[in-house]
Short mmCIF file of C-alpha atoms and ligand atoms in Angstrom, two decimals:
data_model
loop_
_atom_site.label_atom_id
_atom_site.label_comp_id
_atom_site.label_asym_id
_atom_site.label_seq_id
_atom_site.Cartn_x
_atom_site.Cartn_y
_atom_site.Cartn_z
CA MET T 26 -53.88 113.68 -87.59
CA ASP T 27 -55.50 117.13 -87.59
CA PHE T 28 -55.29 118.91 -90.94
CA ASN T 29 -55.95 122.31 -89.35
CA LEU T 30 -53.02 124.07 -87.75
CA SER T 31 -53.46 124.40 -83.99
CA GLU T 32 -53.36 127.81 -82.34
CA GLU T 33 -49.82 127.07 -81.22
CA GLN T 34 -48.77 126.11 -84.75
CA LEU T 35 -50.35 129.28 -86.11
CA ALA T 36 -48.32 131.24 -83.55
CA PHE T 37 -45.07 129.50 -84.64
CA GLN T 38 -45.96 130.17 -88.26
CA GLY T 39 -46.68 133.83 -87.54
CA ALA T 40 -43.44 134.29 -85.59
CA ALA T 41 -41.37 132.63 -88.33
CA ARG T 42 -43.12 134.66 -91.04
CA ALA T 43 -42.49 137.93 -89.19
CA PHE T 44 -38.84 137.01 -88.55
CA ALA T 45 -38.36 136.05 -92.21
CA ALA T 46 -40.00 139.25 -93.46
CA GLY T 47 -37.92 141.45 -91.18
CA GLU T 48 -34.53 139.72 -91.17
CA MET T 49 -34.30 137.66 -94.37
CA THR T 50 -36.45 138.91 -97.26
CA PRO T 51 -34.81 142.37 -97.48
CA HIS T 52 -31.31 140.83 -97.78
CA ALA T 53 -31.84 137.55 -99.63
CA ALA T 54 -30.96 138.90 -103.10
CA GLU T 55 -27.74 140.46 -101.84
CA TRP T 56 -26.74 137.29 -99.93
CA ASP T 57 -27.27 135.37 -103.18
CA GLU T 58 -25.41 137.81 -105.41
CA LYS T 59 -22.44 138.40 -103.07
CA LYS T 60 -22.33 134.88 -101.62
CA ILE T 61 -22.78 136.15 -98.07
CA PHE T 62 -23.31 133.52 -95.36
CA PRO T 63 -25.46 135.52 -92.89
CA LYS T 64 -24.19 134.11 -89.62
CA ASP T 65 -25.50 137.13 -87.71
CA VAL T 66 -29.05 136.49 -88.95
CA ILE T 67 -28.71 132.75 -88.29
CA ALA T 68 -27.72 133.66 -84.70
CA LYS T 69 -30.87 135.83 -84.49
CA ALA T 70 -32.86 132.84 -85.78
CA GLY T 71 -31.18 130.92 -82.96
CA GLU T 72 -32.51 133.45 -80.44
CA MET T 73 -35.99 132.61 -81.77
CA GLY T 74 -35.30 128.89 -81.17
CA PHE T 75 -35.02 128.08 -84.89
CA CYS T 76 -31.56 126.47 -84.59
CA GLY T 77 -32.74 123.79 -82.16
CA LEU T 78 -36.27 123.25 -83.44
CA TYR T 79 -36.64 119.58 -82.62
CA SER T 80 -33.60 119.16 -80.38
CA PRO T 81 -34.74 118.19 -76.88
CA GLU T 82 -35.48 120.80 -74.23
CA SER T 83 -32.94 119.02 -71.98
CA VAL T 84 -30.14 120.61 -74.06
CA GLY T 85 -31.96 123.93 -74.54
CA GLY T 86 -33.75 123.02 -77.79
CA MET T 87 -37.39 123.83 -78.52
CA GLY T 88 -38.38 120.14 -78.45
CA LEU T 89 -40.94 120.75 -81.19
CA SER T 90 -42.60 118.09 -83.31
CA ARG T 91 -41.39 117.55 -86.88
CA VAL T 92 -44.71 118.93 -88.14
CA ASP T 93 -44.16 122.17 -86.17
CA SER T 94 -40.57 122.34 -87.41
CA SER T 95 -41.73 121.90 -91.01
CA ILE T 96 -44.17 124.80 -90.64
CA ILE T 97 -41.37 127.08 -89.38
CA LEU T 98 -38.78 126.05 -92.00
CA GLU T 99 -41.33 126.60 -94.76
CA GLU T 100 -41.75 130.22 -93.66
CA LEU T 101 -38.00 130.86 -93.51
CA ALA T 102 -37.52 129.29 -96.95
CA ALA T 103 -40.21 131.53 -98.46
CA ALA T 104 -37.84 134.41 -97.65
CA CYS T 105 -34.40 132.92 -98.39
CA THR T 106 -34.49 129.27 -99.41
CA SER T 107 -30.71 128.88 -99.31
CA THR T 108 -30.30 130.23 -95.77
CA ALA T 109 -33.31 128.28 -94.51
CA ALA T 110 -31.86 125.12 -96.05
CA TYR T 111 -28.59 125.64 -94.17
CA ILE T 112 -30.56 126.22 -90.95
CA SER T 113 -32.36 122.94 -91.67
CA ILE T 114 -29.04 121.05 -91.99
CA HIS T 115 -27.79 122.70 -88.80
CA ASN T 116 -30.95 121.48 -87.04
CA MET T 117 -30.30 117.94 -88.27
CA ALA T 118 -26.66 117.88 -87.12
CA THR T 119 -27.57 119.52 -83.81
CA TRP T 120 -30.30 116.96 -83.16
CA MET T 121 -27.87 114.10 -83.91
CA THR T 122 -25.34 115.59 -81.46
CA ALA T 123 -28.01 116.09 -78.79
CA THR T 124 -29.42 112.58 -79.28
CA TRP T 125 -26.24 110.47 -79.50
CA GLY T 126 -23.49 112.69 -78.05
CA THR T 127 -21.68 111.75 -74.85
CA ASP T 128 -22.38 113.95 -71.81
CA THR T 129 -19.11 115.79 -72.47
CA ILE T 130 -20.04 116.56 -76.08
CA LYS T 131 -23.57 117.63 -75.14
CA GLU T 132 -22.33 119.89 -72.35
CA THR T 133 -19.62 121.43 -74.52
CA TRP T 134 -21.60 121.98 -77.71
CA CYS T 135 -25.37 121.74 -77.53
CA GLY T 136 -26.09 124.96 -75.64
CA ASP T 137 -24.31 127.01 -78.30
CA LEU T 138 -25.66 124.96 -81.22
CA VAL T 139 -29.33 125.34 -80.31
CA THR T 140 -28.91 129.11 -79.95
CA GLY T 141 -27.03 129.43 -83.25
CA GLN T 142 -23.93 130.84 -81.54
CA LYS T 143 -22.04 127.85 -82.96
CA LEU T 144 -22.87 126.14 -86.24
CA ALA T 145 -22.68 122.53 -87.40
CA SER T 146 -22.12 120.61 -90.65
CA TYR T 147 -23.24 117.10 -91.62
CA CYS T 148 -20.43 115.21 -93.36
CA LEU T 149 -21.39 111.99 -95.12
CA THR T 150 -20.65 112.40 -98.86
CA GLU T 151 -17.17 111.65 -100.23
CA PRO T 152 -15.67 112.18 -103.67
CA GLY T 153 -16.19 108.47 -104.45
CA ALA T 154 -19.26 107.82 -102.27
CA GLY T 155 -22.40 109.87 -102.94
CA SER T 156 -25.59 107.87 -103.42
CA ASP T 157 -23.69 104.78 -102.28
CA ALA T 158 -22.81 106.40 -98.95
CA GLY T 159 -22.39 103.00 -97.28
CA SER T 160 -19.18 102.56 -99.28
CA LEU T 161 -17.47 105.59 -97.70
CA ARG T 162 -13.73 105.25 -97.08
CA THR T 163 -12.69 107.97 -94.64
CA SER T 164 -11.20 105.89 -91.83
CA ALA T 165 -10.87 106.16 -88.06
CA LYS T 166 -8.26 103.91 -86.43
CA LYS T 167 -8.30 103.41 -82.66
CA ASP T 168 -5.13 104.62 -80.93
CA GLY T 169 -5.36 104.34 -77.14
CA ASP T 170 -8.23 106.59 -75.99
CA SER T 171 -8.34 108.35 -79.36
CA TYR T 172 -9.10 107.73 -83.00
CA ILE T 173 -6.94 108.93 -85.89
CA ILE T 174 -9.02 110.04 -88.88
CA ASN T 175 -7.85 110.15 -92.50
CA GLY T 176 -9.82 110.77 -95.68
CA SER T 177 -11.97 113.37 -97.37
CA LYS T 178 -15.54 114.60 -97.60
CA MET T 179 -17.20 116.36 -100.52
CA PHE T 180 -19.96 118.99 -100.92
CA ILE T 181 -20.25 119.81 -97.22
CA SER T 182 -22.77 122.57 -96.48
CA GLY T 183 -21.47 125.32 -94.26
CA ALA T 184 -17.92 123.87 -94.25
CA GLY T 185 -15.21 126.39 -93.52
CA GLU T 186 -17.67 128.55 -91.55
CA THR T 187 -19.06 126.01 -89.11
CA ASP T 188 -17.72 125.04 -85.69
CA LEU T 189 -18.67 121.37 -85.32
CA LEU T 190 -18.51 118.60 -87.92
CA VAL T 191 -20.74 115.54 -87.56
CA VAL T 192 -18.64 113.09 -89.59
CA MET T 193 -19.39 109.54 -90.69
CA VAL T 194 -16.20 107.44 -90.95
CA ARG T 195 -15.18 103.82 -91.30
CA THR T 196 -14.04 102.19 -88.06
CA GLY T 197 -14.48 98.66 -89.44
CA ALA T 198 -12.55 96.86 -92.16
CA SER T 199 -12.56 98.35 -95.67
CA ASP T 200 -15.16 95.77 -96.79
CA SER T 201 -17.39 96.18 -93.70
CA GLY T 202 -20.11 98.16 -95.54
CA PRO T 203 -22.62 100.27 -93.57
CA LYS T 204 -22.06 98.20 -90.39
CA GLY T 205 -18.43 99.35 -90.23
CA ILE T 206 -19.36 103.05 -90.10
CA SER T 207 -19.27 105.22 -86.96
CA ALA T 208 -20.26 108.86 -86.39
CA PHE T 209 -18.13 111.46 -84.63
CA ALA T 210 -18.67 115.06 -83.54
CA ILE T 211 -15.39 116.80 -84.35
CA PRO T 212 -14.47 120.44 -83.63
CA ALA T 213 -14.00 122.04 -87.04
CA ASP T 214 -10.64 123.60 -86.15
CA THR T 215 -8.96 120.35 -85.01
CA ASP T 216 -5.36 119.97 -86.27
CA GLY T 217 -5.19 118.12 -89.58
CA ILE T 218 -8.54 119.38 -90.96
CA THR T 219 -8.32 121.53 -94.10
CA TYR T 220 -11.01 122.99 -96.32
CA GLY T 221 -11.35 123.26 -100.10
CA LYS T 222 -12.55 126.30 -102.02
CA ASN T 223 -16.13 127.50 -101.72
CA GLU T 224 -17.80 125.74 -104.67
CA ASP T 225 -19.23 127.96 -107.39
CA LYS T 226 -22.88 126.86 -107.48
CA MET T 227 -26.09 127.39 -109.45
CA GLY T 228 -27.91 128.34 -106.23
CA TRP T 229 -27.59 128.03 -102.45
CA ASN T 230 -25.16 130.94 -102.67
CA SER T 231 -25.85 132.27 -99.18
CA GLN T 232 -24.13 129.21 -97.70
CA PRO T 233 -20.67 127.84 -98.49
CA THR T 234 -20.13 124.32 -99.81
CA ARG T 235 -16.63 122.87 -99.48
CA ALA T 236 -14.64 119.66 -99.56
CA ILE T 237 -12.92 118.73 -96.30
CA SER T 238 -9.66 116.79 -95.88
CA PHE T 239 -8.73 114.90 -92.72
CA GLU T 240 -5.03 114.13 -92.29
CA ASN T 241 -4.10 112.29 -89.12
CA VAL T 242 -6.86 114.08 -87.21
CA ARG T 243 -6.83 112.91 -83.60
CA VAL T 244 -10.13 112.92 -81.69
CA SER T 245 -10.75 111.44 -78.27
CA ALA T 246 -13.14 108.51 -78.02
CA ASP T 247 -15.74 110.61 -76.19
CA HIS T 248 -16.42 112.38 -79.51
CA LEU T 249 -18.10 109.23 -80.81
CA LEU T 250 -21.86 109.61 -81.39
CA GLY T 251 -23.58 106.42 -80.23
CA ALA T 252 -21.56 103.21 -80.29
CA GLU T 253 -18.91 102.14 -82.76
CA GLY T 254 -20.62 100.70 -85.86
CA GLU T 255 -23.88 102.64 -85.32
CA GLY T 256 -22.85 105.59 -87.47
CA PHE T 257 -24.70 104.69 -90.64
CA LYS T 258 -27.97 104.13 -88.76
CA ILE T 259 -27.49 107.45 -86.97
CA ALA T 260 -26.76 109.18 -90.28
CA MET T 261 -29.94 107.75 -91.82
CA LYS T 262 -32.06 108.67 -88.77
CA GLY T 263 -30.76 112.20 -89.12
CA LEU T 264 -31.72 112.15 -92.77
CA ASP T 265 -35.33 111.05 -92.12
CA GLY T 266 -35.84 114.44 -90.51
CA GLY T 267 -33.46 116.15 -92.94
CA ARG T 268 -35.64 115.03 -95.82
CA ILE T 269 -38.74 116.52 -94.19
CA ASN T 270 -36.78 119.73 -93.62
CA ILE T 271 -35.50 120.06 -97.15
CA ALA T 272 -38.95 119.21 -98.54
CA SER T 273 -40.37 122.00 -96.34
CA CYS T 274 -37.83 124.40 -97.82
CA SER T 275 -39.03 123.47 -101.33
CA ILE T 276 -42.62 124.13 -100.30
CA GLY T 277 -41.63 127.53 -98.90
CA ALA T 278 -39.86 128.47 -102.13
CA ALA T 279 -42.84 127.36 -104.21
CA GLN T 280 -45.34 129.19 -101.98
CA ALA T 281 -43.32 132.40 -102.33
CA CYS T 282 -43.36 131.99 -106.11
CA ILE T 283 -47.12 131.44 -106.10
CA ASN T 284 -47.65 134.55 -103.96
CA HIS T 285 -45.60 136.64 -106.39
CA THR T 286 -47.39 135.12 -109.39
CA GLN T 287 -50.88 135.79 -108.00
CA ALA T 288 -50.01 139.47 -107.67
CA TYR T 289 -48.14 139.69 -110.97
CA MET T 290 -50.98 138.16 -113.00
CA LYS T 291 -53.26 140.95 -111.80
CA GLU T 292 -50.75 143.74 -112.41
CA ARG T 293 -49.43 142.76 -115.83
CA SER T 294 -51.62 143.36 -118.89
CA GLN T 295 -51.24 142.09 -122.44
CA PHE T 296 -53.75 142.22 -125.29
CA GLY T 297 -55.68 144.80 -123.24
CA LYS T 298 -56.33 142.45 -120.31
CA PRO T 299 -54.53 141.42 -117.13
CA LEU T 300 -52.75 138.07 -117.41
CA ALA T 301 -55.20 136.85 -114.76
CA ALA T 302 -58.01 137.08 -117.33
CA PHE T 303 -56.50 134.38 -119.60
CA GLN T 304 -57.96 131.00 -118.78
CA ALA T 305 -54.83 129.11 -119.87
CA LEU T 306 -52.86 130.98 -117.21
CA GLN T 307 -55.62 130.65 -114.59
CA PHE T 308 -55.52 126.87 -115.13
CA LYS T 309 -51.73 126.81 -114.81
CA LEU T 310 -51.94 128.73 -111.51
CA ALA T 311 -54.74 126.42 -110.30
CA ASP T 312 -52.53 123.38 -111.00
CA MET T 313 -49.56 124.96 -109.24
CA VAL T 314 -51.60 125.62 -106.09
CA THR T 315 -53.28 122.19 -106.19
CA GLU T 316 -49.94 120.39 -106.47
CA LEU T 317 -48.33 122.50 -103.77
CA VAL T 318 -51.17 121.79 -101.33
CA ALA T 319 -50.80 118.05 -102.08
CA ALA T 320 -47.03 118.27 -101.48
CA ARG T 321 -47.45 120.16 -98.20
CA THR T 322 -50.02 117.62 -97.00
CA MET T 323 -47.66 114.78 -97.89
CA VAL T 324 -44.78 116.42 -96.01
CA HIS T 325 -46.93 116.97 -92.92
CA LEU T 326 -48.09 113.32 -93.12
CA ALA T 327 -44.47 112.10 -93.27
CA ALA T 328 -43.51 114.45 -90.42
CA PHE T 329 -46.43 113.08 -88.41
CA LYS T 330 -45.24 109.50 -89.11
CA LEU T 331 -41.79 110.50 -87.85
CA ASP T 332 -43.27 112.09 -84.73
CA GLU T 333 -45.27 108.90 -84.11
CA ASN T 334 -42.18 106.72 -84.71
CA ASP T 335 -44.26 104.81 -87.25
CA ALA T 336 -42.66 101.62 -88.60
CA ASP T 337 -42.81 103.08 -92.11
CA LYS T 338 -41.58 106.57 -91.23
CA THR T 339 -38.46 106.26 -93.42
CA THR T 340 -40.53 105.32 -96.46
CA TYR T 341 -42.93 108.21 -95.89
CA CYS T 342 -40.02 110.65 -95.46
CA ALA T 343 -38.49 109.41 -98.73
CA MET T 344 -41.80 109.65 -100.62
CA ALA T 345 -42.48 113.13 -99.26
CA LYS T 346 -38.97 114.36 -100.06
CA ARG T 347 -39.19 113.06 -103.63
CA PHE T 348 -42.66 114.43 -104.22
CA ALA T 349 -42.33 117.84 -102.56
CA THR T 350 -38.91 118.68 -103.99
CA ASP T 351 -40.05 117.76 -107.51
CA ILE T 352 -43.31 119.72 -107.14
CA GLY T 353 -41.48 122.61 -105.48
CA PHE T 354 -39.02 122.95 -108.34
CA ASP T 355 -41.77 122.61 -110.98
CA VAL T 356 -43.90 125.29 -109.31
CA CYS T 357 -40.95 127.72 -109.18
CA ASN T 358 -40.20 126.95 -112.83
CA ASP T 359 -43.85 127.52 -113.84
CA ALA T 360 -43.79 130.81 -111.95
CA ILE T 361 -40.90 131.95 -114.16
CA GLN T 362 -43.01 131.12 -117.20
CA LEU T 363 -46.00 133.10 -115.90
CA HIS T 364 -43.72 136.10 -115.31
CA GLY T 365 -42.44 135.94 -118.90
CA GLY T 366 -39.06 137.64 -119.40
CA TYR T 367 -39.34 139.35 -116.01
CA GLY T 368 -39.24 135.93 -114.35
CA TYR T 369 -35.82 135.31 -115.83
CA ILE T 370 -34.14 138.47 -114.59
CA ARG T 371 -32.77 139.04 -111.13
CA GLU T 372 -34.87 142.12 -110.42
CA TYR T 373 -37.60 139.62 -109.47
CA PRO T 374 -36.90 136.90 -106.89
CA ILE T 375 -38.49 134.04 -108.88
CA GLU T 376 -35.34 132.81 -110.62
CA ARG T 377 -33.50 132.74 -107.26
CA PHE T 378 -36.17 130.48 -105.75
CA GLN T 379 -35.92 128.21 -108.78
CA ARG T 380 -32.11 128.03 -108.63
CA ASP T 381 -32.14 127.46 -104.85
CA SER T 382 -34.74 124.68 -104.94
CA ARG T 383 -33.07 122.72 -107.76
CA VAL T 384 -30.48 121.11 -105.50
CA HIS T 385 -33.19 119.76 -103.18
CA GLN T 386 -33.84 117.09 -105.83
CA ILE T 387 -30.18 116.04 -105.56
CA LEU T 388 -29.06 116.15 -101.94
CA GLU T 389 -30.00 114.35 -98.73
CA GLY T 390 -30.43 111.37 -101.04
CA THR T 391 -31.21 112.03 -104.69
CA ASN T 392 -34.80 111.61 -105.82
CA GLU T 393 -33.75 108.39 -107.57
CA ILE T 394 -32.50 107.07 -104.22
CA MET T 395 -35.84 108.15 -102.65
CA ARG T 396 -37.59 105.97 -105.24
CA MET T 397 -35.23 103.08 -104.38
CA VAL T 398 -36.07 103.43 -100.66
CA THR T 399 -39.79 103.49 -101.47
CA ALA T 400 -39.75 100.65 -103.99
CA ARG T 401 -37.69 98.41 -101.68
CA ARG T 402 -40.43 98.65 -99.03
CA ILE T 403 -43.35 98.26 -101.43
CA LEU T 404 -41.85 95.14 -102.97
CA GLU T 405 -41.11 93.44 -99.64
CA ASP T 406 -43.00 90.21 -99.07
CA GLY T 407 -46.31 90.93 -97.35
CA ALA T 408 -46.03 94.69 -97.87
CA THR T 409 -49.10 94.97 -100.11
CA ASP T 410 -51.07 97.13 -97.69
CA ALA T 411 -48.17 98.65 -95.75
CA ILE T 412 -48.09 101.94 -97.64
CA ARG T 413 -51.46 103.29 -98.66
C1 LIG Z 611 -24.95 122.14 -102.87
C2 LIG Z 611 -24.78 120.80 -102.25
C3 LIG Z 611 -24.74 120.66 -100.87
C4 LIG Z 611 -24.53 119.41 -100.30
N1 LIG Z 611 -24.45 119.32 -98.93
C5 LIG Z 611 -24.08 118.14 -98.37
C6 LIG Z 611 -23.81 118.06 -96.97
O1 LIG Z 611 -23.94 119.05 -96.22
N2 LIG Z 611 -23.38 116.88 -96.47
C7 LIG Z 611 -23.22 115.76 -97.23
O2 LIG Z 611 -22.84 114.73 -96.71
N3 LIG Z 611 -23.48 115.81 -98.58
C8 LIG Z 611 -23.89 116.97 -99.15
N4 LIG Z 611 -24.13 117.03 -100.51
C9 LIG Z 611 -23.92 115.85 -101.32
C10 LIG Z 611 -25.20 115.20 -101.86
O3 LIG Z 611 -25.89 114.58 -100.81
C11 LIG Z 611 -24.77 114.27 -103.00
O4 LIG Z 611 -24.40 115.09 -104.09
C12 LIG Z 611 -25.88 113.31 -103.40
O5 LIG Z 611 -26.12 112.38 -102.37
C13 LIG Z 611 -25.58 112.57 -104.69
O6 LIG Z 611 -24.29 112.02 -104.68
P1 LIG Z 611 -23.32 112.29 -105.94
O7 LIG Z 611 -23.29 113.75 -106.17
O8 LIG Z 611 -22.04 111.61 -105.67
O9 LIG Z 611 -24.05 111.64 -107.19
P2 LIG Z 611 -24.00 110.08 -107.63
O10 LIG Z 611 -24.27 109.21 -106.45
O11 LIG Z 611 -22.78 109.86 -108.40
O12 LIG Z 611 -25.27 110.01 -108.59
C14 LIG Z 611 -25.27 110.47 -109.94
C15 LIG Z 611 -26.65 110.18 -110.54
O13 LIG Z 611 -26.86 108.76 -110.56
C16 LIG Z 611 -28.05 108.44 -109.85
N5 LIG Z 611 -27.88 107.14 -109.19
C17 LIG Z 611 -26.84 106.73 -108.41
N6 LIG Z 611 -27.04 105.47 -108.02
C18 LIG Z 611 -28.21 105.07 -108.54
C19 LIG Z 611 -28.98 103.86 -108.51
N7 LIG Z 611 -28.56 102.78 -107.82
N8 LIG Z 611 -30.14 103.80 -109.18
C20 LIG Z 611 -30.59 104.89 -109.86
N9 LIG Z 611 -29.93 106.05 -109.95
C21 LIG Z 611 -28.76 106.14 -109.29
C22 LIG Z 611 -28.26 109.57 -108.86
O14 LIG Z 611 -29.60 109.67 -108.44
C23 LIG Z 611 -27.80 110.75 -109.70
O15 LIG Z 611 -28.85 111.14 -110.55
C24 LIG Z 611 -24.39 118.27 -101.11
C25 LIG Z 611 -24.46 118.40 -102.50
C26 LIG Z 611 -24.65 119.64 -103.08
C27 LIG Z 611 -24.69 119.75 -104.58
#
């Protein structure tokens, strides 16, 4: 693994940074305040290839590595963490569709998904099944060449505005656990699908979050992703990458906060000196940067493990997600402290980064679940040296 970015990676980083500065930074505060989902800008991101980052070139995606994708998402998140996080979920759902979709599904959807002309949601969580996603109850019953879907999903990012739903449902018996789960790609406007209200959230205001109800929703069998019973595995494979993505968004938010803080500490004076002259604050900033560099390195390591299809990729993705989203939030929070009262008011972007990065510790598997995934592997027989 090379710790220096290659020339190509520097070019991706530069392109993403320029796009974010031109198309996202000037509008991020307004998107947050007015709860605007900037589909036009997401479509422009699609023109840059950012909606199909690691989807294969065979469907029109960029076919990038997860490390490259992380570098790009970090830059977008440093402008608008909430919008970048939605783009990251769209990338996950698009990749799942491109990887496990039937030829019909791929031909119908992937071209528009990778260019951001059409958008996707990932639908796993239910009102009664969050961390314990394997207990989900939304059901799909076979009926000739179709399935009939009934149930509900909760907290779905983009829902109500997206075009394709990647939905995990139970095709097995009610007590079949994860092995009875299948994944479907379902057009969002199919008869019988209704959407709840846009949830009023602490952050992530530039993307809607809604519950979804499925009432006798008929989908043909060619909308199945992979085989019947493979849905939970597919959902978790999607989430390995999703966790890298969301961790990258936390790093971007934290880096933006550090950049603002570096400048602010030189501008702002108290007791006749700039804040940058106080050693207590210098040490705080030094710790913030040190921890962020460690988190970024960890995320790139996990992304590398995923690219290499390492046997322990899932554990590394879980560790990196836990670590980087905790560090990311803490760095944003420390940046508020170093800005004093100005950090708390909306004239400065710091509080928005802090609000937006808070949910990264909760979704795509809470950080407690990330610890469970990690501990399970470490405590396996013979695993003493597996993770080091
Ligand atoms: C803004 C937002 C967007 C979201 N977007 C999506 C989306 O697009 N698609 C989707 O499918 N889901 C989405 N989610 C749902 C998210 O993934 C879940 O909220 C998350 O998985 C936690 O589930 P829960 O909320 O039901 O909490 P619970 O599972 O009820 O957990 C409550 C608390 O208990 C802890 N806990 C639970 N079990 C254990 C255990 N065994 N050991 C230790 N601690 C435990 C949890 O870590 C947490 O702290 C979103 C959520 C939010 C808030």
